[in-house]
Short mmCIF file of C-alpha atoms in Angstrom, two decimals:
data_model
loop_
_atom_site.label_atom_id
_atom_site.label_comp_id
_atom_site.label_asym_id
_atom_site.label_seq_id
_atom_site.Cartn_x
_atom_site.Cartn_y
_atom_site.Cartn_z
CA MET B 1 256.94 28.18 164.99
CA HIS B 2 259.30 25.10 163.47
CA GLU B 3 261.35 22.70 165.34
CA GLU B 4 264.45 23.76 163.31
CA GLU B 5 263.88 27.55 164.46
CA THR B 6 265.55 28.74 167.89
CA SER B 7 263.71 29.99 170.69
CA THR B 8 265.25 33.01 171.50
CA SER B 9 262.12 35.68 171.05
CA SER B 10 261.35 38.04 173.93
CA ASN B 11 257.81 36.40 174.34
CA ASN B 12 259.36 33.03 175.27
CA GLY B 13 260.88 34.57 178.49
CA PRO B 14 258.42 33.25 181.07
CA ILE B 15 259.36 29.71 179.67
CA TRP B 16 263.01 30.22 180.46
CA LYS B 17 262.30 31.03 183.95
CA HIS B 18 259.56 28.20 184.28
CA ILE B 19 262.06 25.75 183.07
CA TRP B 20 264.68 27.05 185.45
CA SER B 21 262.33 27.03 188.46
CA VAL B 22 261.62 23.59 187.98
CA LYS B 23 263.42 21.63 191.29
CA VAL B 24 265.26 18.94 189.18
CA VAL B 25 269.38 18.35 189.17
CA PRO B 26 270.69 21.01 186.89
CA LYS B 27 271.47 18.59 184.13
CA CYS B 28 267.86 18.08 183.55
CA ARG B 29 267.33 21.84 183.38
CA ILE B 30 270.01 22.23 181.12
CA LEU B 31 268.92 19.55 178.62
CA VAL B 32 265.25 20.77 178.58
CA TRP B 33 266.78 24.45 177.73
CA ARG B 34 269.11 23.04 174.84
CA ALA B 35 266.14 21.15 173.83
CA CYS B 36 263.89 24.16 173.49
CA LYS B 37 266.78 26.06 172.02
CA THR B 38 267.32 23.17 169.50
CA ILE B 39 270.63 22.76 170.41
CA ILE B 40 270.55 19.15 171.40
CA PRO B 41 273.48 17.01 169.14
CA VAL B 42 270.61 14.84 167.33
CA ARG B 43 272.00 13.27 164.03
CA MET B 44 269.99 16.23 162.12
CA ASN B 45 271.47 18.74 164.17
CA LEU B 46 274.79 17.23 163.71
CA LYS B 47 274.34 16.85 159.89
CA LYS B 48 273.26 20.70 159.74
CA TRP B 49 276.26 21.50 161.80
CA MET B 50 278.52 19.81 158.96
CA VAL B 51 279.53 16.57 161.40
CA ASP B 52 279.64 13.51 158.97
CA VAL B 53 277.18 11.46 160.66
CA ASP B 54 273.94 9.40 158.97
CA SER B 55 271.12 11.38 160.21
CA ILE B 56 268.67 8.23 159.38
CA LEU B 57 268.29 5.92 162.53
CA PRO B 58 269.68 2.92 162.45
CA TYR B 59 266.88 -0.06 161.97
CA SER B 60 264.04 2.51 161.34
CA GLY B 61 264.02 2.35 157.95
CA ASP B 62 264.18 5.99 156.79
CA THR B 63 263.36 7.79 159.72
CA LYS B 64 265.91 10.73 160.30
CA GLU B 65 266.58 11.35 164.12
CA THR B 66 265.55 14.84 164.79
CA MET B 67 264.92 15.98 168.64
CA LYS B 68 261.12 15.60 168.33
CA HIS B 69 261.49 12.32 167.32
CA MET B 70 263.81 11.10 169.51
CA PHE B 71 262.38 12.23 172.55
CA LEU B 72 258.57 11.92 171.76
CA TYR B 73 257.84 9.56 168.91
CA TYR B 74 260.68 6.83 168.69
CA GLU B 75 258.81 3.59 168.76
CA VAL B 76 260.99 2.75 172.16
CA VAL B 77 259.95 5.84 173.68
CA LYS B 78 256.21 5.68 173.33
CA PRO B 79 255.74 3.24 175.97
CA ILE B 80 257.71 5.42 178.19
CA TRP B 81 255.58 8.23 177.95
CA PHE B 82 252.31 6.44 177.89
CA ALA B 83 253.13 4.84 181.09
CA SER B 84 254.23 7.82 182.80
CA GLN B 85 251.85 10.60 184.15
CA LEU B 86 251.26 11.64 180.57
CA SER B 87 249.33 8.34 179.98
CA GLY B 88 248.88 8.91 176.52
CA ARG B 89 248.37 12.39 176.36
CA LEU B 90 251.23 12.60 174.25
CA GLU B 91 250.36 15.11 171.25
CA SER B 92 249.93 12.79 168.07
CA GLY B 93 251.40 14.19 164.61
CA ASN B 94 254.00 16.57 163.75
CA GLU B 95 252.15 20.10 164.11
CA ILE B 96 253.68 21.04 167.00
CA SER B 97 257.34 21.91 168.04
CA PHE B 98 259.20 20.37 170.80
CA ILE B 99 258.92 23.72 172.85
CA GLN B 100 254.98 24.09 172.44
CA TRP B 101 255.16 20.65 173.81
CA ILE B 102 257.25 21.64 176.71
CA VAL B 103 255.07 24.73 177.08
CA ALA B 104 251.95 22.66 177.01
CA TYR B 105 253.04 20.74 179.70
CA LEU B 106 254.50 23.27 181.92
CA GLU B 107 251.26 25.28 181.90
CA VAL B 108 249.82 22.05 184.32
CA ASN B 109 250.11 23.43 187.91
CA ASP B 110 252.08 20.82 188.92
CA THR B 111 255.79 20.43 190.40
CA THR B 112 255.96 16.93 190.53
CA PHE B 113 254.57 16.64 187.05
CA HIS B 114 257.26 18.89 185.36
CA GLN B 115 259.90 16.96 187.32
CA ASN B 116 258.70 13.90 186.09
CA ILE B 117 258.81 14.97 182.78
CA PHE B 118 262.19 16.72 183.28
CA GLY B 119 263.46 13.20 184.33
CA LEU B 120 262.19 11.20 181.88
CA LEU B 121 263.66 13.33 178.92
CA TRP B 122 266.76 13.51 180.97
CA SER B 123 266.62 9.52 181.20
CA ILE B 124 265.54 8.92 177.39
CA TRP B 125 268.73 11.31 176.19
CA ASN B 126 271.29 9.62 178.44
CA ARG B 127 270.20 6.18 177.14
CA ARG B 128 270.40 7.16 173.53
CA ASN B 129 273.52 8.93 174.06
CA LYS B 130 275.63 5.61 175.74
CA ARG B 131 274.24 3.74 172.52
CA PHE B 132 275.21 6.50 170.18
CA LEU B 133 278.68 6.84 171.57
CA ARG B 134 279.45 3.22 172.13
CA LYS B 135 278.30 2.97 168.13
CA LYS B 136 275.95 0.29 168.60
CA ASN B 137 273.31 0.21 166.09
CA GLY B 138 270.76 -1.76 167.80
CA PRO B 139 267.44 -0.74 169.57
CA LEU B 140 267.80 1.75 171.99
CA TRP B 141 266.61 -0.25 174.88
CA LYS B 142 268.03 -3.79 173.86
#
């Protein structure tokens, strides 16, 4: 499944139940659900939705802001994941979609682990939005 595809097929039913069962504040579950449906308004999605925005991240050369890049591979979020319970177990490469990444970690039978992942995703998204909406083009964590 490519990142651009939405995850609406019936074989994803268990993932939705799992997402909604994680005991975190609703905004975290909604964010993960929206991310798995690829309806998060990152620059590439905004561009696809005909919003006049540059899909290239400021201060990143020619890197486009995709959902997977913003949540997992952006230089400032890599240390966050490394310092978390994932401690470097983040899949490298672009061969998996965001939903495949989430599914892999939801298969770990650890409620606290799931809560931490959802919380970190929310924190990354929240910080990104503060920078984006204030139209600051500097690094995400400066």
